[in-house]
Short mmCIF file of C-alpha atoms and ligand atoms in Angstrom, two decimals:
data_model
loop_
_atom_site.label_atom_id
_atom_site.label_comp_id
_atom_site.label_asym_id
_atom_site.label_seq_id
_atom_site.Cartn_x
_atom_site.Cartn_y
_atom_site.Cartn_z
CA MET H 235 0.00 0.00 0.00
CA THR H 236 2.80 2.41 -0.91
CA LEU H 237 0.19 4.54 -2.65
CA ALA H 238 -2.09 4.98 0.35
CA PRO H 239 -0.54 8.25 1.58
CA PHE H 240 -1.22 9.83 -1.81
CA ALA H 241 -4.73 8.59 -2.45
CA ILE H 242 -6.49 7.55 0.73
CA ASP H 243 -8.45 10.80 1.10
CA ASP H 244 -9.98 10.33 -2.33
CA ILE H 245 -10.24 6.59 -2.94
CA ASP H 246 -11.46 4.13 -0.32
CA LYS H 247 -9.09 1.42 0.85
CA SER H 248 -10.64 -1.62 -0.80
CA ALA H 249 -11.05 0.22 -4.12
CA LEU H 250 -7.41 1.31 -3.95
CA GLU H 251 -6.31 -2.25 -3.27
CA HIS H 252 -8.29 -3.41 -6.28
CA ILE H 253 -6.73 -0.70 -8.47
CA ILE H 254 -3.21 -1.65 -7.41
CA LYS H 255 -3.83 -5.34 -7.94
CA GLU H 256 -5.20 -4.77 -11.45
CA THR H 257 -2.39 -2.34 -12.28
CA LEU H 258 0.36 -4.79 -11.39
CA ALA H 259 -1.17 -7.91 -12.91
CA PHE H 260 1.93 -8.94 -14.85
CA PRO H 261 5.49 -10.03 -13.92
CA PHE H 262 8.56 -7.77 -13.48
CA PRO H 263 11.48 -10.23 -13.66
CA LEU H 264 15.15 -9.50 -13.04
CA HIS H 265 17.53 -10.99 -15.61
CA ALA H 266 21.19 -11.34 -14.56
CA LEU H 267 23.83 -10.35 -17.14
CA ASP H 268 26.62 -11.03 -14.68
CA GLU H 269 27.02 -11.37 -10.93
CA ASN H 270 26.44 -7.66 -10.27
CA THR H 271 24.43 -6.46 -13.29
CA PHE H 272 20.72 -6.99 -13.69
CA SER H 273 18.13 -6.09 -16.31
CA LEU H 274 14.78 -5.27 -14.70
CA GLU H 275 12.33 -6.25 -17.44
CA LEU H 276 9.35 -3.92 -17.40
CA PHE H 277 7.89 -4.97 -20.74
CA HIS H 278 5.65 -7.88 -19.87
CA GLY H 279 2.44 -5.82 -19.82
CA PRO H 280 -0.31 -5.77 -22.47
CA THR H 281 1.41 -3.23 -24.78
CA LEU H 282 4.95 -4.47 -23.99
CA ALA H 283 5.98 -1.14 -22.43
CA PHE H 284 6.57 -0.09 -18.84
CA LYS H 285 4.04 2.68 -19.48
CA ASP H 286 1.32 0.04 -19.04
CA VAL H 287 1.76 0.37 -15.27
CA GLY H 288 0.98 4.08 -15.16
CA ALA H 289 -1.65 4.02 -17.86
CA ARG H 290 -3.60 1.20 -16.22
CA CYS H 291 -3.45 2.88 -12.82
CA MET H 292 -4.67 6.17 -14.21
CA ALA H 293 -7.48 4.52 -16.18
CA LEU H 294 -8.66 2.59 -13.13
CA CYS H 295 -8.58 5.75 -10.97
CA LEU H 296 -10.55 7.72 -13.52
CA ALA H 297 -13.04 4.85 -13.89
CA TYR H 298 -13.49 4.95 -10.09
CA PHE H 299 -14.22 8.68 -10.11
CA GLN H 300 -16.55 8.34 -13.11
CA GLN H 301 -18.88 5.96 -11.22
CA ASN H 302 -20.90 8.86 -9.88
CA GLU H 303 -20.44 11.21 -12.84
CA SER H 304 -22.87 11.78 -15.66
CA THR H 305 -20.57 13.70 -18.02
CA THR H 306 -18.27 11.83 -20.37
CA LYS H 307 -14.60 12.79 -20.04
CA THR H 308 -12.28 13.00 -23.01
CA VAL H 309 -8.67 12.00 -22.48
CA LEU H 310 -6.65 13.89 -25.09
CA VAL H 311 -3.11 12.70 -25.54
CA ALA H 312 -0.23 13.32 -27.94
CA THR H 313 2.17 10.46 -28.47
CA SER H 314 5.50 9.84 -30.14
CA GLY H 315 5.02 6.12 -29.66
CA ASP H 316 4.56 4.20 -26.44
CA THR H 317 2.34 6.49 -24.37
CA GLY H 318 -0.55 6.31 -26.83
CA GLY H 319 -0.66 2.52 -26.96
CA ALA H 320 -0.50 2.07 -23.21
CA VAL H 321 -3.11 4.77 -22.55
CA ALA H 322 -5.45 3.41 -25.23
CA ASN H 323 -5.13 -0.11 -23.87
CA GLY H 324 -5.63 1.04 -20.27
CA PHE H 325 -8.80 2.97 -21.09
CA LEU H 326 -10.32 0.52 -23.56
CA GLY H 327 -13.93 -0.09 -22.59
CA VAL H 328 -13.87 2.22 -19.54
CA GLU H 329 -17.34 3.68 -19.21
CA GLY H 330 -17.76 7.43 -19.28
CA VAL H 331 -14.33 8.02 -20.80
CA ARG H 332 -13.30 8.38 -24.40
CA VAL H 333 -9.73 8.67 -25.58
CA VAL H 334 -8.42 10.74 -28.47
CA ILE H 335 -4.81 10.08 -29.46
CA LEU H 336 -2.82 12.32 -31.77
CA TYR H 337 0.30 10.90 -33.38
CA PRO H 338 2.65 12.23 -36.06
CA LYS H 339 2.19 10.75 -39.53
CA GLY H 340 5.15 8.46 -40.27
CA GLY H 341 6.59 9.21 -36.81
CA VAL H 342 5.68 5.98 -35.01
CA SER H 343 6.74 2.42 -35.85
CA PRO H 344 4.30 0.21 -37.82
CA PHE H 345 3.84 -1.92 -34.69
CA GLN H 346 3.06 1.15 -32.55
CA GLU H 347 0.60 2.44 -35.16
CA LYS H 348 -1.25 -0.87 -35.09
CA GLN H 349 -1.45 -0.67 -31.29
CA LEU H 350 -3.04 2.77 -31.56
CA THR H 351 -5.39 2.25 -34.45
CA THR H 352 -6.89 -1.22 -34.06
CA LEU H 353 -8.80 -0.94 -30.80
CA GLY H 354 -12.00 0.90 -31.79
CA GLN H 355 -14.74 1.23 -29.13
CA ASN H 356 -14.04 4.38 -27.05
CA ILE H 357 -10.59 4.92 -28.59
CA THR H 358 -10.06 7.30 -31.54
CA ALA H 359 -6.63 7.51 -33.17
CA ILE H 360 -5.87 10.59 -35.26
CA GLU H 361 -2.87 10.82 -37.53
CA VAL H 362 -1.55 14.38 -37.71
CA ASN H 363 0.19 15.65 -40.80
CA GLY H 364 3.09 17.12 -38.81
CA THR H 365 5.65 16.34 -36.09
CA PHE H 366 5.24 15.22 -32.46
CA ASP H 367 5.74 18.84 -31.39
CA ASP H 368 2.76 19.81 -33.62
CA CYS H 369 0.62 17.14 -31.92
CA GLN H 370 1.70 18.36 -28.51
CA ALA H 371 0.96 21.99 -29.44
CA MET H 372 -2.56 21.03 -30.60
CA VAL H 373 -3.24 19.25 -27.31
CA LYS H 374 -2.07 22.24 -25.27
CA ARG H 375 -4.18 24.61 -27.37
CA ALA H 376 -7.28 22.44 -26.93
CA PHE H 377 -6.86 22.47 -23.13
CA LEU H 378 -6.87 26.28 -23.18
CA ASP H 379 -9.74 26.60 -25.66
CA ASN H 380 -12.89 27.80 -23.85
CA GLU H 381 -15.07 26.74 -26.74
CA LEU H 382 -14.13 23.13 -25.97
CA SER H 383 -15.19 23.17 -22.32
CA HIS H 384 -18.16 20.91 -23.18
CA ALA H 385 -15.72 18.13 -24.17
CA HIS H 386 -14.41 17.84 -20.53
CA LEU H 387 -10.84 17.31 -21.63
CA THR H 388 -8.28 15.68 -19.38
CA SER H 389 -4.60 14.79 -19.80
CA ALA H 390 -2.82 11.44 -19.68
CA ASN H 391 0.77 12.57 -20.05
CA SER H 392 3.30 11.94 -17.28
CA ILE H 393 2.81 15.45 -15.97
CA ASN H 394 -0.12 13.69 -14.26
CA ILE H 395 1.43 11.94 -11.24
CA ALA H 396 -1.11 9.10 -11.33
CA ARG H 397 0.96 8.02 -14.33
CA TRP H 398 4.14 7.43 -12.37
CA LEU H 399 3.33 7.00 -8.65
CA PRO H 400 2.56 3.27 -9.11
CA GLN H 401 5.96 2.84 -10.77
CA MET H 402 7.50 2.97 -7.29
CA PHE H 403 6.39 -0.63 -7.01
CA TYR H 404 8.91 -2.24 -9.31
CA TYR H 405 11.87 -0.59 -7.59
CA LEU H 406 10.57 -2.04 -4.36
CA GLN H 407 10.05 -5.45 -5.85
CA ALA H 408 13.46 -5.55 -7.54
CA LYS H 409 15.15 -4.48 -4.32
CA SER H 410 13.38 -7.26 -2.43
CA ILE H 411 14.73 -10.02 -4.70
CA LEU H 412 18.31 -8.76 -5.16
CA HIS H 413 21.08 -10.46 -3.22
CA GLU H 414 23.58 -7.67 -2.79
CA LYS H 415 25.82 -9.34 -0.21
CA GLY H 416 26.40 -6.09 1.61
CA ARG H 417 27.07 -4.09 -1.54
CA LYS H 418 25.45 -0.75 -2.31
CA THR H 419 22.77 -0.58 -5.00
CA VAL H 420 22.51 1.69 -8.03
CA PHE H 421 19.59 1.86 -10.48
CA SER H 422 20.07 3.22 -13.99
CA VAL H 423 16.91 4.56 -15.62
CA PRO H 424 16.68 5.33 -19.34
CA SER H 425 15.04 8.73 -19.15
CA GLY H 426 12.98 11.02 -21.37
CA ASN H 427 10.44 13.00 -19.39
CA PHE H 428 12.00 11.77 -16.11
CA GLY H 429 8.76 10.37 -14.67
CA ASN H 430 10.16 6.87 -14.17
CA ILE H 431 13.24 8.05 -12.28
CA CYS H 432 11.05 10.42 -10.23
CA ALA H 433 9.17 7.36 -8.99
CA GLY H 434 12.45 5.69 -7.96
CA LEU H 435 13.69 8.78 -6.15
CA LEU H 436 10.37 9.17 -4.37
CA ALA H 437 10.51 5.52 -3.25
CA LYS H 438 14.00 6.23 -1.90
CA ASN H 439 12.74 9.30 -0.05
CA MET H 440 10.03 7.11 1.47
CA GLY H 441 12.72 4.80 2.88
CA LEU H 442 13.63 2.29 0.17
CA GLU H 443 17.36 1.50 0.39
CA ILE H 444 18.70 2.41 -3.01
CA ASP H 445 22.01 4.26 -2.79
CA HIS H 446 22.25 5.95 -6.15
CA PHE H 447 20.32 6.68 -9.36
CA VAL H 448 21.68 7.21 -12.85
CA ALA H 449 19.51 9.02 -15.39
CA SER H 450 20.71 7.71 -18.74
CA THR H 451 19.74 9.66 -21.84
CA ASN H 452 20.35 9.57 -25.59
CA HIS H 453 21.81 12.68 -27.27
CA ASN H 454 18.93 14.72 -25.85
CA ASP H 455 21.21 15.69 -22.98
CA THR H 456 19.56 18.63 -21.21
CA VAL H 457 19.86 16.98 -17.77
CA PRO H 458 23.41 15.56 -18.13
CA ARG H 459 24.48 19.06 -19.19
CA TYR H 460 22.71 20.51 -16.16
CA VAL H 461 24.53 18.09 -13.85
CA LYS H 462 27.86 19.14 -15.37
CA THR H 463 27.35 22.90 -15.59
CA GLY H 464 24.61 23.73 -13.09
CA LYS H 465 22.69 25.48 -15.87
CA TYR H 466 19.31 24.18 -17.01
CA GLU H 467 19.12 24.94 -20.72
CA PRO H 468 16.35 23.03 -22.53
CA ALA H 469 16.87 22.40 -26.24
CA PRO H 470 14.57 21.30 -29.09
CA SER H 471 14.30 17.50 -29.15
CA LYS H 472 16.48 15.60 -31.63
CA ALA H 473 15.49 12.27 -33.21
CA SER H 474 17.33 9.14 -32.03
CA ILE H 475 16.92 5.34 -32.22
CA SER H 476 15.65 5.36 -28.61
CA ASN H 477 12.82 7.66 -29.69
CA ALA H 478 10.64 7.36 -26.59
CA MET H 479 13.33 9.45 -24.87
CA ASP H 480 13.58 12.21 -27.49
CA VAL H 481 12.71 14.98 -25.06
CA GLY H 482 14.48 18.32 -24.92
CA ASN H 483 12.72 19.78 -21.88
CA PRO H 484 11.79 16.93 -19.50
CA SER H 485 8.60 17.86 -17.72
CA ASN H 486 9.27 15.99 -14.45
CA PHE H 487 12.80 17.22 -13.83
CA VAL H 488 11.55 20.22 -11.87
CA ARG H 489 9.94 17.75 -9.45
CA ILE H 490 13.30 16.10 -8.82
CA LEU H 491 14.89 19.49 -8.13
CA GLU H 492 12.04 20.27 -5.75
CA MET H 493 12.37 16.92 -3.93
CA PHE H 494 16.07 17.55 -3.32
CA ARG H 495 15.97 21.23 -2.56
CA GLN H 496 17.23 20.71 0.96
CA LYS H 497 19.69 17.92 0.17
CA SER H 498 22.50 17.47 -2.26
CA LEU H 499 21.16 15.94 -5.44
CA SER H 500 24.62 14.93 -6.65
CA GLU H 501 25.06 12.46 -3.78
CA VAL H 502 22.25 10.31 -5.08
CA PHE H 503 21.90 11.26 -8.72
CA SER H 504 24.17 11.16 -11.77
CA SER H 505 23.28 11.59 -15.41
CA TYR H 506 25.08 10.60 -18.62
CA SER H 507 24.17 10.77 -22.29
CA PHE H 508 25.03 8.39 -25.14
CA SER H 509 24.99 8.49 -28.93
CA ASP H 510 23.08 6.15 -31.23
CA THR H 511 26.40 4.60 -32.30
CA GLU H 512 27.29 3.74 -28.69
CA THR H 513 23.78 2.36 -28.20
CA VAL H 514 24.03 0.01 -31.19
CA GLU H 515 27.52 -1.11 -30.12
CA LYS H 516 26.18 -1.99 -26.67
CA MET H 517 23.26 -3.96 -28.13
CA LYS H 518 25.72 -5.94 -30.29
CA HIS H 519 28.14 -6.51 -27.43
CA ILE H 520 25.49 -7.89 -25.08
CA TYR H 521 23.98 -10.08 -27.76
CA GLU H 522 27.40 -11.55 -28.58
CA ARG H 523 28.36 -12.00 -24.93
CA ASN H 524 25.07 -13.02 -23.30
CA LYS H 525 22.72 -13.84 -26.22
CA TYR H 526 20.45 -11.28 -24.57
CA VAL H 527 18.51 -8.92 -26.83
CA LEU H 528 18.34 -5.33 -25.56
CA ASP H 529 16.01 -2.72 -26.99
CA PRO H 530 17.70 0.65 -27.67
CA HIS H 531 16.27 2.24 -24.48
CA GLY H 532 17.49 -0.57 -22.24
CA ALA H 533 20.89 -0.35 -23.97
CA VAL H 534 21.14 3.33 -23.02
CA GLY H 535 20.27 2.30 -19.44
CA LEU H 536 23.05 -0.28 -19.38
CA LEU H 537 25.56 2.22 -20.84
CA GLY H 538 24.74 4.62 -18.01
CA LEU H 539 25.13 1.89 -15.42
CA GLU H 540 28.54 0.88 -16.81
CA GLN H 541 29.72 4.47 -16.94
CA PHE H 542 28.81 4.89 -13.27
CA SER H 543 30.40 1.57 -12.26
CA LYS H 544 33.66 2.55 -13.95
CA LEU H 545 33.82 5.67 -11.78
CA TYR H 546 32.45 4.07 -8.60
CA PRO H 547 33.12 0.32 -8.47
CA GLY H 548 31.58 -1.97 -5.89
CA PHE H 549 27.86 -1.39 -6.49
CA THR H 550 25.25 -3.94 -7.48
CA GLY H 551 23.62 -2.42 -10.56
CA VAL H 552 20.14 -2.68 -12.01
CA PHE H 553 19.14 -1.05 -15.29
CA LEU H 554 15.52 -0.74 -16.35
CA GLU H 555 14.65 -2.47 -19.64
CA THR H 556 11.67 -0.27 -20.55
CA ALA H 557 10.42 -1.80 -23.80
CA HIS H 558 10.27 -5.18 -25.50
CA PRO H 559 12.82 -5.36 -28.36
CA ILE H 560 10.02 -6.30 -30.79
CA LYS H 561 8.66 -2.75 -30.45
CA PHE H 562 11.84 -1.52 -32.12
CA GLN H 563 12.11 -4.46 -34.49
CA GLU H 564 13.80 -2.62 -37.35
CA VAL H 565 16.55 -1.05 -35.24
CA VAL H 566 17.17 -4.26 -33.29
CA GLU H 567 17.26 -6.54 -36.33
CA LYS H 568 19.59 -4.19 -38.16
CA ALA H 569 21.91 -3.82 -35.16
CA LEU H 570 22.12 -7.53 -34.42
CA GLY H 571 21.73 -8.93 -37.93
CA LEU H 572 18.97 -11.33 -36.95
CA HIS H 573 15.24 -11.84 -37.30
CA LEU H 574 13.23 -11.53 -34.11
CA ASP H 575 10.59 -14.17 -33.62
CA LEU H 576 7.15 -12.64 -33.67
CA ASN H 577 4.88 -14.15 -31.11
CA GLU H 578 1.26 -14.95 -31.86
CA ASP H 579 -0.12 -11.80 -30.28
CA VAL H 580 2.12 -9.62 -32.42
CA ILE H 581 1.13 -11.41 -35.62
CA LYS H 582 -2.55 -11.10 -34.72
CA LEU H 583 -2.12 -7.39 -34.06
CA MET H 584 -0.29 -6.74 -37.33
CA ASN H 585 -3.13 -8.41 -39.26
CA LYS H 586 -5.92 -6.32 -37.70
CA PRO H 587 -7.38 -3.54 -39.84
CA SER H 588 -6.38 0.03 -38.85
CA LEU H 589 -9.10 2.52 -37.98
CA LYS H 590 -7.65 5.98 -38.17
CA GLU H 591 -8.63 9.51 -39.00
CA SER H 592 -6.30 12.17 -40.41
CA ILE H 593 -6.04 15.89 -39.78
CA GLY H 594 -3.68 18.67 -40.74
CA SER H 595 -4.77 21.60 -38.57
CA TYR H 596 -6.04 22.57 -35.13
CA GLU H 597 -9.40 23.62 -36.60
CA GLN H 598 -9.94 20.08 -37.83
CA LEU H 599 -9.19 18.68 -34.38
CA LYS H 600 -11.59 21.14 -32.81
CA GLU H 601 -14.35 20.14 -35.18
CA LYS H 602 -13.83 16.47 -34.33
CA LEU H 603 -13.87 17.14 -30.56
CA THR H 604 -17.02 19.24 -30.98
CA TYR H 605 -19.05 16.73 -32.96
CA MET H 606 -17.91 13.48 -31.39
C1 LIG V 952 8.57 6.65 -22.02
C2 LIG V 952 9.74 5.80 -22.17
C3 LIG V 952 10.96 6.08 -21.56
C4 LIG V 952 11.18 7.34 -20.74
O1 LIG V 952 10.46 7.36 -19.54
P1 LIG V 952 10.28 8.73 -18.71
O2 LIG V 952 9.44 8.38 -17.56
O3 LIG V 952 9.59 9.68 -19.68
O4 LIG V 952 11.64 9.22 -18.37
C5 LIG V 952 12.01 5.19 -21.69
N1 LIG V 952 11.89 4.08 -22.44
C6 LIG V 952 10.74 3.76 -23.07
C7 LIG V 952 10.67 2.52 -23.89
C8 LIG V 952 9.63 4.61 -22.96
O5 LIG V 952 8.49 4.28 -23.60
#
């Protein structure tokens, strides 16, 4: 009941227990790469992404609050890939809630597009002729548009803490099954909007014994630069092969600064960035050495862990493997020169017909939200 202090005034105890049980209804195994290095696999949920945890929790909370509501809520969300699929899956069939997902045309993988567009029911997927930033800008504009107040819009991005509070759980669980033999523990978290690492740091602040955190990023290095220079200078996001972390101005970082205002952040937090070339090299290396297939995000996590361990030996290290390699099939197959086996669920998904709508402007979005 780690969540009780945050929710108990609003959600009764048995309902909260039910929500947590449903949220965490899949395994979170630790896979050892060597004696002191572990991959915490977070991709065994319904959309093969760790975002399933947060999306399911948020959907169940909203469903709880909708029980006594007569107005339908509209969850409006922009996605560059994984968020949309997890949110859509979490909210599928939830009464009193409809979900509208905007994604950039040609900007998500074929697998991710299928996850967004094949659900139907209360889920509408809209392909935007533009970039992820255009999608995001449309969402922000809709939230501020008084003429859309009748649509009762709500957000499902990780700015909403219901998305990442339940993620404290897997740090706790991993910690409980590690055998550190008196060693200190470090967790490396592949980071984009810094929600996942926020959950880890909060768990630590609540008493969980993790000694250090590494925020590992791709070449979107706003936070590693901040750690080095003390200056927070956001930059426009740049495309990479670990695209779920292509974020130039991470929205949760301010929360981390706030949490550590009184204490020294550098004692418990490091941050390093890595190029696509280094990421691919690491994926190859681990496949050759361990026959273990990393996705590009997990590979960035492992790179960060190794960088830290070089500087500070003697820790037991865990990196978070945040997505199933099949979600980044093209990159993984090219890096490793192999064909990934598609499981039955993936084949079924790829054969489903897509239901999508297309827009090119805010006015078109507004019309859709008005006449839904
Ligand atoms: C969203 C995502 C991340 C980044 O998580 P944050 O909480 O935004 O830092 C990392 N890896 C994958 C696969 C993701 O989908």
